[in-house]
Short mmCIF file of N, CA and C in Angstrom, two decimals:
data_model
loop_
_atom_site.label_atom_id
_atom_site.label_comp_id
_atom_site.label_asym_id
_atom_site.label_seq_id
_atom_site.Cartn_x
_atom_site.Cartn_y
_atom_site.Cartn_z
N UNK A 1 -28.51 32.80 -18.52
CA UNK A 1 -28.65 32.44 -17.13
C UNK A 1 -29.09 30.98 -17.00
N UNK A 2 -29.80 30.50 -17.77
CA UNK A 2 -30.64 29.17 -17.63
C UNK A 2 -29.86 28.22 -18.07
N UNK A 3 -28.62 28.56 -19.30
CA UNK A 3 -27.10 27.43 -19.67
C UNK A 3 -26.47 27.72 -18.58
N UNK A 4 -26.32 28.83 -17.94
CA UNK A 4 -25.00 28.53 -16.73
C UNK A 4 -25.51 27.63 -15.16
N UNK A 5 -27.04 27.97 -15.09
CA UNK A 5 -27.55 26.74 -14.36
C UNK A 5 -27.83 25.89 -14.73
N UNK A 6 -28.14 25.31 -15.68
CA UNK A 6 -28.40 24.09 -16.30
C UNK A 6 -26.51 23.30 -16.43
N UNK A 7 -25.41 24.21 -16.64
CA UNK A 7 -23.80 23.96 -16.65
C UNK A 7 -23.57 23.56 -14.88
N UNK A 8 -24.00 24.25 -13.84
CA UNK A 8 -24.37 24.23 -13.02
C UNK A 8 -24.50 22.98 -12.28
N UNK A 9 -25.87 22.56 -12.79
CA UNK A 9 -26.54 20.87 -11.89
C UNK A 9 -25.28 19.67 -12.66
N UNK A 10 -25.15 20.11 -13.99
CA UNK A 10 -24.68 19.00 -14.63
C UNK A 10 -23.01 18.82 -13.95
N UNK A 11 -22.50 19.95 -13.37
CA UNK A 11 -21.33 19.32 -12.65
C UNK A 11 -21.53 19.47 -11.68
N UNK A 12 -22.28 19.54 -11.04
CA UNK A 12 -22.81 19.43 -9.75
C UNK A 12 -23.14 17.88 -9.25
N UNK A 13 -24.13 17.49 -10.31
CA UNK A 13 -24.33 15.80 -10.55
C UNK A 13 -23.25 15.24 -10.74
N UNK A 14 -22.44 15.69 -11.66
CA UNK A 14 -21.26 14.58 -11.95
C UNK A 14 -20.01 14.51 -10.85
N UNK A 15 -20.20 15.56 -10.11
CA UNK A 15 -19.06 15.75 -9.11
C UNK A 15 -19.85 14.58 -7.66
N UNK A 16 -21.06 14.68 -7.56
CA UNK A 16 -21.54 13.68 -6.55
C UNK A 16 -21.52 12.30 -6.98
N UNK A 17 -22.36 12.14 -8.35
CA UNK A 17 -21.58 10.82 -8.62
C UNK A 17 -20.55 10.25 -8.47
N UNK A 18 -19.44 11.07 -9.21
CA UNK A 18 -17.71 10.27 -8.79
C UNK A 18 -17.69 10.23 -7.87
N UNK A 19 -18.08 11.12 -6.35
CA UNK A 19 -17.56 10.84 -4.63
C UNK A 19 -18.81 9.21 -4.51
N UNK A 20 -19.58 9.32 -5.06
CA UNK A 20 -20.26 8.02 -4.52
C UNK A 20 -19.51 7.14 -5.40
N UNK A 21 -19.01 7.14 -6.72
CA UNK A 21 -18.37 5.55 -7.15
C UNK A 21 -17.29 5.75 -6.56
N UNK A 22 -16.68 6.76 -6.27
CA UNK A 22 -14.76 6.86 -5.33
C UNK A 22 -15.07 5.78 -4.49
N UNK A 23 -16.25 5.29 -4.02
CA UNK A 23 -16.52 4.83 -2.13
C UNK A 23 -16.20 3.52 -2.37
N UNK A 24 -15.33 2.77 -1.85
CA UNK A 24 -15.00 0.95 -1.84
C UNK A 24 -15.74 0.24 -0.89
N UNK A 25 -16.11 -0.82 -0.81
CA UNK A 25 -16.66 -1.33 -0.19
C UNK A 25 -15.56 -1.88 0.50
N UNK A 26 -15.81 -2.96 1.64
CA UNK A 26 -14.99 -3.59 2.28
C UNK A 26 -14.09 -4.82 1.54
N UNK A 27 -15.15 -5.25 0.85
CA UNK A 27 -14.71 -7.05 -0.24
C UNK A 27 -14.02 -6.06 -1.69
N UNK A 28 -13.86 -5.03 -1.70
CA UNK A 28 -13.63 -4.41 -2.95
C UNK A 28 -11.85 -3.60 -2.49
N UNK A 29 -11.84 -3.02 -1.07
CA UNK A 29 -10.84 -2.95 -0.77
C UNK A 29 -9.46 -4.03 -0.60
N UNK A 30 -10.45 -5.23 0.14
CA UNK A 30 -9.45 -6.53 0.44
C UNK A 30 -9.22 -7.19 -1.06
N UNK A 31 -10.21 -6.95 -2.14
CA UNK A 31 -9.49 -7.79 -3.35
C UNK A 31 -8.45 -6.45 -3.93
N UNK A 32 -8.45 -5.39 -3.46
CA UNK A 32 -7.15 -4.40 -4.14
C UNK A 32 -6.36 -4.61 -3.38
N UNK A 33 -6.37 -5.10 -2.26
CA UNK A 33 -5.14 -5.52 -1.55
C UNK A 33 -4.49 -6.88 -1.80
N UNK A 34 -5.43 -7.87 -2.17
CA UNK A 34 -5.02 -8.63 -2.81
C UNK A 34 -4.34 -8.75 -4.17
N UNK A 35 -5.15 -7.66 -5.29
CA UNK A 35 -4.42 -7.89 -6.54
C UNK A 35 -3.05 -7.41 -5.77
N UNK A 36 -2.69 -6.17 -5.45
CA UNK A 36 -1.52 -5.40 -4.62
C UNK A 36 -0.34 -6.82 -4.67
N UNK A 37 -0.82 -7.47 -3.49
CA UNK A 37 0.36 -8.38 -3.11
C UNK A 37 0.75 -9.61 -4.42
N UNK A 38 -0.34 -9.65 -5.25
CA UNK A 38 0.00 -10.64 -6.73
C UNK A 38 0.93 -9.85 -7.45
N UNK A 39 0.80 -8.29 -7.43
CA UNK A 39 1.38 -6.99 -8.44
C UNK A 39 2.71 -7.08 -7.74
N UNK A 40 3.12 -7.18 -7.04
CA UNK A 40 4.34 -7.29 -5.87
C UNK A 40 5.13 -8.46 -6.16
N UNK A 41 5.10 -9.30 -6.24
CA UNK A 41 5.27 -10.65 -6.26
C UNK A 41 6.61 -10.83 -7.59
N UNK A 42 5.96 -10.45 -8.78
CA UNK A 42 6.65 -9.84 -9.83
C UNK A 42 8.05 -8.80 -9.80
N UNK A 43 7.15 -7.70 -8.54
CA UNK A 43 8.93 -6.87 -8.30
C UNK A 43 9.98 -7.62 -8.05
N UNK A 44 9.45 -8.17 -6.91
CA UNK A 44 10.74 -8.94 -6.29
C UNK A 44 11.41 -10.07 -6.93
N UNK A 45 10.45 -11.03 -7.84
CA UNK A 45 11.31 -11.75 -8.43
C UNK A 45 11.75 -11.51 -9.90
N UNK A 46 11.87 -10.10 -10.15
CA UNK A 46 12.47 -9.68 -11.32
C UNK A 46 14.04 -9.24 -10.79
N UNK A 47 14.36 -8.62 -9.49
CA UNK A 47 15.21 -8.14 -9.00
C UNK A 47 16.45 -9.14 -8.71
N UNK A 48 17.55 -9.74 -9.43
CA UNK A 48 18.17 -10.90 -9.31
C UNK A 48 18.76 -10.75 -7.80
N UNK A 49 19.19 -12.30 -7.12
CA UNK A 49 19.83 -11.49 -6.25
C UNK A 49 20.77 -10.87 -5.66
N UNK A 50 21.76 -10.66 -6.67
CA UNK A 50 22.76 -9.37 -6.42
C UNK A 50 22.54 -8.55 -6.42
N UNK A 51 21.18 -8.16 -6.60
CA UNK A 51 20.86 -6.87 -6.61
C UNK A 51 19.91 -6.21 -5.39
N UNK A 52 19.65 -6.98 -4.35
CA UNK A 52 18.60 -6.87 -3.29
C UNK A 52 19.58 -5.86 -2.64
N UNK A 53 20.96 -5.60 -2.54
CA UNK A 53 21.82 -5.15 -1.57
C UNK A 53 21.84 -3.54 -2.30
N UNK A 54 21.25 -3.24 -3.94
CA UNK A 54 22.03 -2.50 -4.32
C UNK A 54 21.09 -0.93 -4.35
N UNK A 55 21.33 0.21 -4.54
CA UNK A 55 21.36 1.64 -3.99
C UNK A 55 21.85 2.31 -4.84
N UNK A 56 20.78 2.92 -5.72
CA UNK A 56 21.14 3.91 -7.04
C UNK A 56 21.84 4.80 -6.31
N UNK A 57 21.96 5.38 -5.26
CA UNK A 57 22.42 6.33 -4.43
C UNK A 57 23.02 5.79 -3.13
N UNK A 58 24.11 6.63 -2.60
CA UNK A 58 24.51 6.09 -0.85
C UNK A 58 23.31 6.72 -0.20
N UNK A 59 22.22 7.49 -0.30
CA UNK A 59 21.38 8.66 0.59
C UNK A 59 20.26 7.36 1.01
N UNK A 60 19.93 6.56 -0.50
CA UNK A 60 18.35 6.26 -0.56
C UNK A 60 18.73 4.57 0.35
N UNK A 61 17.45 3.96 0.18
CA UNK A 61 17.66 2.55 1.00
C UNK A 61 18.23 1.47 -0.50
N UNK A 62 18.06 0.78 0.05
CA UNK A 62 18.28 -0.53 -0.98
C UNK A 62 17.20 -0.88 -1.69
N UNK A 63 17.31 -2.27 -2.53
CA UNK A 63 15.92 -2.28 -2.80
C UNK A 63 15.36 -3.31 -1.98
N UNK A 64 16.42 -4.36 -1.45
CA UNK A 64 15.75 -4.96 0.04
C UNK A 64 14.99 -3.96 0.52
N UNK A 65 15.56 -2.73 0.84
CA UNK A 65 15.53 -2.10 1.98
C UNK A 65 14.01 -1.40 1.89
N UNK A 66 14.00 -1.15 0.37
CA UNK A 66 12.52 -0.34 0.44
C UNK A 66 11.43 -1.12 0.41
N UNK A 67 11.93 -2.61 0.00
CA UNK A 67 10.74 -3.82 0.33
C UNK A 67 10.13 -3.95 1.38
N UNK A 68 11.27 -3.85 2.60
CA UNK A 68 11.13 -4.40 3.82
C UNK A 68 10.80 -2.74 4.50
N UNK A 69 10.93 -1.77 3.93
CA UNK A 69 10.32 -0.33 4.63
C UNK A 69 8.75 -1.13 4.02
N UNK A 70 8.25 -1.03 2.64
CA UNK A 70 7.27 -1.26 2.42
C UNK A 70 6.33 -2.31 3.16
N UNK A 71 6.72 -3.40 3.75
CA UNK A 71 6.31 -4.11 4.29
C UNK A 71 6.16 -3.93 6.05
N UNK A 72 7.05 -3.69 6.58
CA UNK A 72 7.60 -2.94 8.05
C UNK A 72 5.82 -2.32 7.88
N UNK A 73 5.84 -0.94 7.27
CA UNK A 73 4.93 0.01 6.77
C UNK A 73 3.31 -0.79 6.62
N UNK A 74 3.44 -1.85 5.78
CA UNK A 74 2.15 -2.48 5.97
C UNK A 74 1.51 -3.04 7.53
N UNK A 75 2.29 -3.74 7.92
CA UNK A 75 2.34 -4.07 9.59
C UNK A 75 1.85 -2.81 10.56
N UNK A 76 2.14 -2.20 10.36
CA UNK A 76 2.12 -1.07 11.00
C UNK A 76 0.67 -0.32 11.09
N UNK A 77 0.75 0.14 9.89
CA UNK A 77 -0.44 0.60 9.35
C UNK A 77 -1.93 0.38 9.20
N UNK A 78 -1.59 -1.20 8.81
CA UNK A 78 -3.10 -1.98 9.50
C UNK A 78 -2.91 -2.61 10.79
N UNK A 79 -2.30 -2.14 11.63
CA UNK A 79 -2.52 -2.36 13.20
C UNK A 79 -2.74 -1.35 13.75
N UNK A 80 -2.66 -0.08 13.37
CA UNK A 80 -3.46 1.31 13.50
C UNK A 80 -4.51 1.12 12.99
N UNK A 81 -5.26 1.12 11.91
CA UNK A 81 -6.10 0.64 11.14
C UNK A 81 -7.28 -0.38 12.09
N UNK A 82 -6.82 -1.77 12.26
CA UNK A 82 -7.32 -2.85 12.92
C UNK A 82 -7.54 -2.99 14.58
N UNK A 83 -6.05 -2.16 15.07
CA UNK A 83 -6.11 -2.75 16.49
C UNK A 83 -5.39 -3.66 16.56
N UNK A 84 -5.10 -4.75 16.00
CA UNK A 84 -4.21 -5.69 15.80
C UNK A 84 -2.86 -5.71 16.54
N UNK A 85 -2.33 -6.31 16.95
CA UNK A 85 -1.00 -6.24 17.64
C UNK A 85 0.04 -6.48 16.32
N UNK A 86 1.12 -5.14 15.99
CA UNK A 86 1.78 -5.61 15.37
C UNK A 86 3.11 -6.25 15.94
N UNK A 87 3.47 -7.11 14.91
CA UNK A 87 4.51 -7.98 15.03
C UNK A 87 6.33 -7.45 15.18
N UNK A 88 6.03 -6.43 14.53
CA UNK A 88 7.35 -5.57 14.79
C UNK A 88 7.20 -4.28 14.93
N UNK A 89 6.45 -3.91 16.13
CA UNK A 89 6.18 -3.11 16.32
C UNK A 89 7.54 -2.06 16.79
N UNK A 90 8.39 -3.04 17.68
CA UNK A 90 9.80 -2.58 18.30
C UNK A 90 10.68 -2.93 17.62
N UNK A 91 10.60 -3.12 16.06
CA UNK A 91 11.50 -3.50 15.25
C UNK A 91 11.67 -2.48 14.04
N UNK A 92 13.08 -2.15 13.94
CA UNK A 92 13.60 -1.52 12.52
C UNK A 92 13.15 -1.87 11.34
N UNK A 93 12.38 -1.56 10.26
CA UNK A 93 12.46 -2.18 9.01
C UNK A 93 13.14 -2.66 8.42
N UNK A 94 14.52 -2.28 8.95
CA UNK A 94 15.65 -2.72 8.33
C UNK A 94 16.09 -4.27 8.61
N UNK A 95 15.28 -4.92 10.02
CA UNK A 95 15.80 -5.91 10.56
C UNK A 95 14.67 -6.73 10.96
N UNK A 96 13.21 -6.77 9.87
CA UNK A 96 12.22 -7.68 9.57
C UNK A 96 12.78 -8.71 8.93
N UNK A 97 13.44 -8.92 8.19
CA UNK A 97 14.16 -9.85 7.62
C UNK A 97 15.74 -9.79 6.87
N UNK A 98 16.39 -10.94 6.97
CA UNK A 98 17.83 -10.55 6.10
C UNK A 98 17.51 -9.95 4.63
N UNK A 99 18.50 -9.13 4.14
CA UNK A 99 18.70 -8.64 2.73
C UNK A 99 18.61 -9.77 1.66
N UNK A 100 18.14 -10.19 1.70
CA UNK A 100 18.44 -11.65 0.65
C UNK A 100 16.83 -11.29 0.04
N UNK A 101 17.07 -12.50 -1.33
CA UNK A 101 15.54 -12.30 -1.94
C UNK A 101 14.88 -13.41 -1.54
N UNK A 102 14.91 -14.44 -0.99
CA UNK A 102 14.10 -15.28 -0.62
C UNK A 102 13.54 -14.67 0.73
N UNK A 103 14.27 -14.35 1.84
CA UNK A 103 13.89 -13.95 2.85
C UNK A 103 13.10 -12.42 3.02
N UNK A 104 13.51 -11.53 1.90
CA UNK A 104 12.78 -10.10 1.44
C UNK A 104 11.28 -10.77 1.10
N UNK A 105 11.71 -11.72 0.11
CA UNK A 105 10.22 -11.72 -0.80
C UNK A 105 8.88 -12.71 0.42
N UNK A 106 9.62 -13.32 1.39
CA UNK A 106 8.92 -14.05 1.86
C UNK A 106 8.21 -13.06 3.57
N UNK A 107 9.03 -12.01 3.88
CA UNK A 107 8.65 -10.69 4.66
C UNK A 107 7.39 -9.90 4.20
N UNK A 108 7.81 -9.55 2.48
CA UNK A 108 6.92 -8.90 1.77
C UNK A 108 5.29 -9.18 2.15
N UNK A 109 5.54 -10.59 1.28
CA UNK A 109 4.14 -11.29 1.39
C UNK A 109 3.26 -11.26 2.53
N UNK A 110 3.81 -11.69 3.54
CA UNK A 110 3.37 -12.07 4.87
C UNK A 110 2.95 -10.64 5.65
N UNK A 111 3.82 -9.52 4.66
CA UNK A 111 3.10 -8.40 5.00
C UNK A 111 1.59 -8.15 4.59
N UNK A 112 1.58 -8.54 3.23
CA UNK A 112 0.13 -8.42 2.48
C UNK A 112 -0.79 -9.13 3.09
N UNK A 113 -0.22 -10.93 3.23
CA UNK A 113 -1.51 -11.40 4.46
C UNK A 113 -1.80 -10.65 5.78
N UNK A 114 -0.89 -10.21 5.99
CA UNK A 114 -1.06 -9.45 7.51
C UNK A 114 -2.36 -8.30 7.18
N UNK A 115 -1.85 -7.86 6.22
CA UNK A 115 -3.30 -6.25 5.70
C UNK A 115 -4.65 -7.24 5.75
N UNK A 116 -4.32 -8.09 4.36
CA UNK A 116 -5.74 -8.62 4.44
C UNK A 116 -6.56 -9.57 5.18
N UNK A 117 -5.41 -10.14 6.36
CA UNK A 117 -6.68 -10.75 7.30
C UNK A 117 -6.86 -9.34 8.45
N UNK A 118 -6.19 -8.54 8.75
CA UNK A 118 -6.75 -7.75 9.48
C UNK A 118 -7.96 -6.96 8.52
N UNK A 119 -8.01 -6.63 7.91
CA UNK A 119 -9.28 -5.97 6.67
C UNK A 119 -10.67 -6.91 6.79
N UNK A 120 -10.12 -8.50 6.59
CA UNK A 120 -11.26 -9.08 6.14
C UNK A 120 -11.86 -9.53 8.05
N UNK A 121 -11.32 -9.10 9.11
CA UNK A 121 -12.01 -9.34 10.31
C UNK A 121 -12.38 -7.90 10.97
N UNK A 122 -12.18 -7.36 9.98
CA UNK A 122 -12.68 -5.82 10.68
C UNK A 122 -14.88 -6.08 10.17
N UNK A 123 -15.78 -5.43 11.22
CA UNK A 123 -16.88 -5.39 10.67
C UNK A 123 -16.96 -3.78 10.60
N UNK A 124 -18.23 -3.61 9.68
CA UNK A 124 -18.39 -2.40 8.88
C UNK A 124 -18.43 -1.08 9.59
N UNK A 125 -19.02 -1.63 10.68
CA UNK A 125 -18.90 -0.74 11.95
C UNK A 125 -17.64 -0.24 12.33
N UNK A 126 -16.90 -1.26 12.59
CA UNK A 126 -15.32 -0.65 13.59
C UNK A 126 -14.40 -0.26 12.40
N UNK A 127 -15.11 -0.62 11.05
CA UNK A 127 -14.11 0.49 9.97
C UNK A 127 -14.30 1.65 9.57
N UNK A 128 -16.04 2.14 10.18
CA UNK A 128 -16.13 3.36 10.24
C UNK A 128 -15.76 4.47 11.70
N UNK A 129 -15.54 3.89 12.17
CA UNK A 129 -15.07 4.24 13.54
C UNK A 129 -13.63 5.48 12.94
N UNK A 130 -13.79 6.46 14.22
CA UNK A 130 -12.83 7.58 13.64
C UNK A 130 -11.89 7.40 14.80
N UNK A 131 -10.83 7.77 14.08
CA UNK A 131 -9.67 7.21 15.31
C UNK A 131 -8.27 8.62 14.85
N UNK A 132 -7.61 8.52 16.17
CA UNK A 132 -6.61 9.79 15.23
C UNK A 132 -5.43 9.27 14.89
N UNK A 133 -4.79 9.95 14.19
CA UNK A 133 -3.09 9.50 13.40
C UNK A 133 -2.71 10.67 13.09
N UNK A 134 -1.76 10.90 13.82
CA UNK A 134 -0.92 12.52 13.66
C UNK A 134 -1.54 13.18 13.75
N UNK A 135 -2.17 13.82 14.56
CA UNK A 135 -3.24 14.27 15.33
C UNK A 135 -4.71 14.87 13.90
N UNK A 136 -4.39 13.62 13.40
CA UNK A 136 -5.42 13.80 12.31
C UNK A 136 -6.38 12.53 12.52
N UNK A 137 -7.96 13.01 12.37
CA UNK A 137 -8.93 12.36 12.78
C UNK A 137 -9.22 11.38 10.81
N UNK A 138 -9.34 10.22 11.19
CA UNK A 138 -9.51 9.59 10.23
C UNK A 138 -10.10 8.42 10.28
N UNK A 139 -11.14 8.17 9.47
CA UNK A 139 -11.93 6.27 9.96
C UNK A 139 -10.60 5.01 9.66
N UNK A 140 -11.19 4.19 10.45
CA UNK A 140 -10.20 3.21 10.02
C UNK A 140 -9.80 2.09 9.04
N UNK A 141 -11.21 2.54 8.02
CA UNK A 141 -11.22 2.54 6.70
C UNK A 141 -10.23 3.37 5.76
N UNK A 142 -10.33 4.72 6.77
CA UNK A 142 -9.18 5.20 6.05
C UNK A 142 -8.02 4.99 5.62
N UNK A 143 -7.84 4.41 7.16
CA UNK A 143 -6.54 3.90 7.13
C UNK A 143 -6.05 2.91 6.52
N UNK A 144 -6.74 2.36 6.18
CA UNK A 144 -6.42 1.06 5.17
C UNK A 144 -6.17 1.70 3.43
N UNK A 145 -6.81 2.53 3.47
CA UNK A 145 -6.58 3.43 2.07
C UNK A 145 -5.59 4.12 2.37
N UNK A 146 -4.95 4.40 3.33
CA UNK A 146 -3.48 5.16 3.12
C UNK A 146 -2.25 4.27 3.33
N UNK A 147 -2.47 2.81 3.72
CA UNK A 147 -1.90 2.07 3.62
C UNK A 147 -1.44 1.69 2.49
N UNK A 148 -2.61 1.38 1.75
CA UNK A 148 -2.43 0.91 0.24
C UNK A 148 -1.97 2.28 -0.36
N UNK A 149 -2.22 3.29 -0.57
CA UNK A 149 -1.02 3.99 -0.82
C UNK A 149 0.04 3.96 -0.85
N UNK A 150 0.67 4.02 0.46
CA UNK A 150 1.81 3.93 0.80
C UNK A 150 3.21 2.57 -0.28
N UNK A 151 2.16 1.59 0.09
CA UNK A 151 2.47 0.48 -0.40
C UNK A 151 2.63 0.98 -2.33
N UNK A 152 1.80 1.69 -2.64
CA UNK A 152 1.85 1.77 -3.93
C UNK A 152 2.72 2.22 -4.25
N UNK A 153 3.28 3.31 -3.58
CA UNK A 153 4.24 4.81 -3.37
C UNK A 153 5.50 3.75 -3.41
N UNK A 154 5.87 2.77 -2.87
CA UNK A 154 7.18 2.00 -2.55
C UNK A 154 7.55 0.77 -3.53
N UNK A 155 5.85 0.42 -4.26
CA UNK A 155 6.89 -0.63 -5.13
C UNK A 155 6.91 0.17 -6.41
N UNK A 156 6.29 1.55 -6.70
CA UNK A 156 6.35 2.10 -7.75
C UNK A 156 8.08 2.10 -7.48
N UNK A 157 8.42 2.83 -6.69
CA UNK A 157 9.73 3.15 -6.64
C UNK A 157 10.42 2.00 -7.19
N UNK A 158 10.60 0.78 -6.84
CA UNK A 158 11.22 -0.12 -6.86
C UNK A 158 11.44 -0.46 -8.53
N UNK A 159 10.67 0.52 -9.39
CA UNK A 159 11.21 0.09 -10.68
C UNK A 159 12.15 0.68 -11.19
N UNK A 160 12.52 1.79 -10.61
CA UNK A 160 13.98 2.59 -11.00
C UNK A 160 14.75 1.43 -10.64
N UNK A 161 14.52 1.02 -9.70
CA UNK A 161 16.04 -0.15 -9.17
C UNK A 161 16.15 -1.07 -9.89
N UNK A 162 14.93 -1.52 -10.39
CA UNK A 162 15.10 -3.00 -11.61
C UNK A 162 15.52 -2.45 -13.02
N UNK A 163 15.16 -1.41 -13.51
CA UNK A 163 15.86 -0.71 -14.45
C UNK A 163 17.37 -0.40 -14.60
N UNK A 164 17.58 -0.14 -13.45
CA UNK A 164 19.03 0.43 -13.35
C UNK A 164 20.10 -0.87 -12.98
N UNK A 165 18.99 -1.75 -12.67
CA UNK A 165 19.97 -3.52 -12.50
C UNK A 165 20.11 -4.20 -13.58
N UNK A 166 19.38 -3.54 -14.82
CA UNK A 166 19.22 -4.45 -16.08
C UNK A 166 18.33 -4.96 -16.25
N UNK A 167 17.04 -5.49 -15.39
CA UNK A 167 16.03 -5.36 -15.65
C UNK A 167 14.54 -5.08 -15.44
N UNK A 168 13.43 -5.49 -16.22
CA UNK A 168 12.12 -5.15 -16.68
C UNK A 168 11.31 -5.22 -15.90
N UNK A 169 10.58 -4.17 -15.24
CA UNK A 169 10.01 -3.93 -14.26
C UNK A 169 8.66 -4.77 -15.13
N UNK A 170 7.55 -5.80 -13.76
CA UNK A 170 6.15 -6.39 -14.36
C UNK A 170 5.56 -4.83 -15.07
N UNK A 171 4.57 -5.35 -15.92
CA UNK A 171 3.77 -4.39 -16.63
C UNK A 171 2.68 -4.15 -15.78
N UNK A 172 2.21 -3.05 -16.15
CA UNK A 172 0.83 -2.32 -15.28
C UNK A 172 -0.10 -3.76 -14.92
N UNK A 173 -0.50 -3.25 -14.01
CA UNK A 173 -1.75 -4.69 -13.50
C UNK A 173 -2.93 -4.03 -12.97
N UNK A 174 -3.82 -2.81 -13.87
CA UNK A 174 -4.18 -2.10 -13.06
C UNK A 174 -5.91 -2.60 -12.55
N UNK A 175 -6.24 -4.21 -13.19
CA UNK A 175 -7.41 -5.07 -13.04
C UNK A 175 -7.12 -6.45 -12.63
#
């Protein structure tokens, strides 16, 4: 009885610990959003550009296309998040910028500044603030963590497409 409580506190402790190191701070979120858009930077200019137009499949987008979803998606997300007025708010992802890689890669980016000056003018207060999204109640801290998700979710993808173009997706950047 006294090993299965003593088994007990000890994952009991270790399970509260990890939820308190899980917790980001604000300057700890905006530099993962920052490495993010350096980790990015690499997709796009590995992708030559005959290949911005191209679609392992007719179903899926391009790889413009999932740039500029990914980015569309950032805009978006931290203006739910922020309050912020987004910029294409009445705009298609598809038609943030032309298919090209200068004009993709230069959408991209400007998406990432867009996250992190809305992040770095939020105060600690209005990012704990609970707000809803799909009729799901969430801080708006949160939302910045499902952002960066999202974002993760889309350039992961983007390495099937550099693979299947011939080439080498950047290597892990996970510091």
């Amino acid at each position: 009885m006294k090993r299965l409580s003593l088994l007990t506190l000890i994952a009991l402790t270790f399970f509260i610990s990890s939820v308190a190191f899980a917790q980001f701070t604000q300057s700890e979120m905006v530099a993962e959003w920052q490495r993010a858009k350096i980790y990015t930077k690499p997709y796009l200019d590995a992708m030559p550009e005959d290949g911005y137009g191209f679609k392992p499949t007719p179903e899926i987008r391009s790889f413009a296309g999932q740039m500029l979803h990914l980015a569309w998606t950032n805009y978006f997300l931290a203006s739910v998040a922020s309050g912020k007025p987004d910029p294409y708010e009445k705009t298609d992802y598809t038609d943030i910028a032309p298919h090209t890689k200068e004009a993709t890669t230069r959408a991209v980016m400007e998406s990432y500044d867009f996250v992190i000056n809305a992040l770095q003018g939020m105060t600690p207060d209005r990012l704990q603030e609970t707000i809803k999204f799909h009729k799901q109640d969430i801080t708006r801290f949160g939302m910045f963590g499902k952002a960066f998700e999202h974002q993760t979710h889309h350039r992961g993808q983007t390495a099937i497409y550099l693979r299947l173009k011939g080439a080498t997706p950047p290597p892990e950047m996970l510091f």
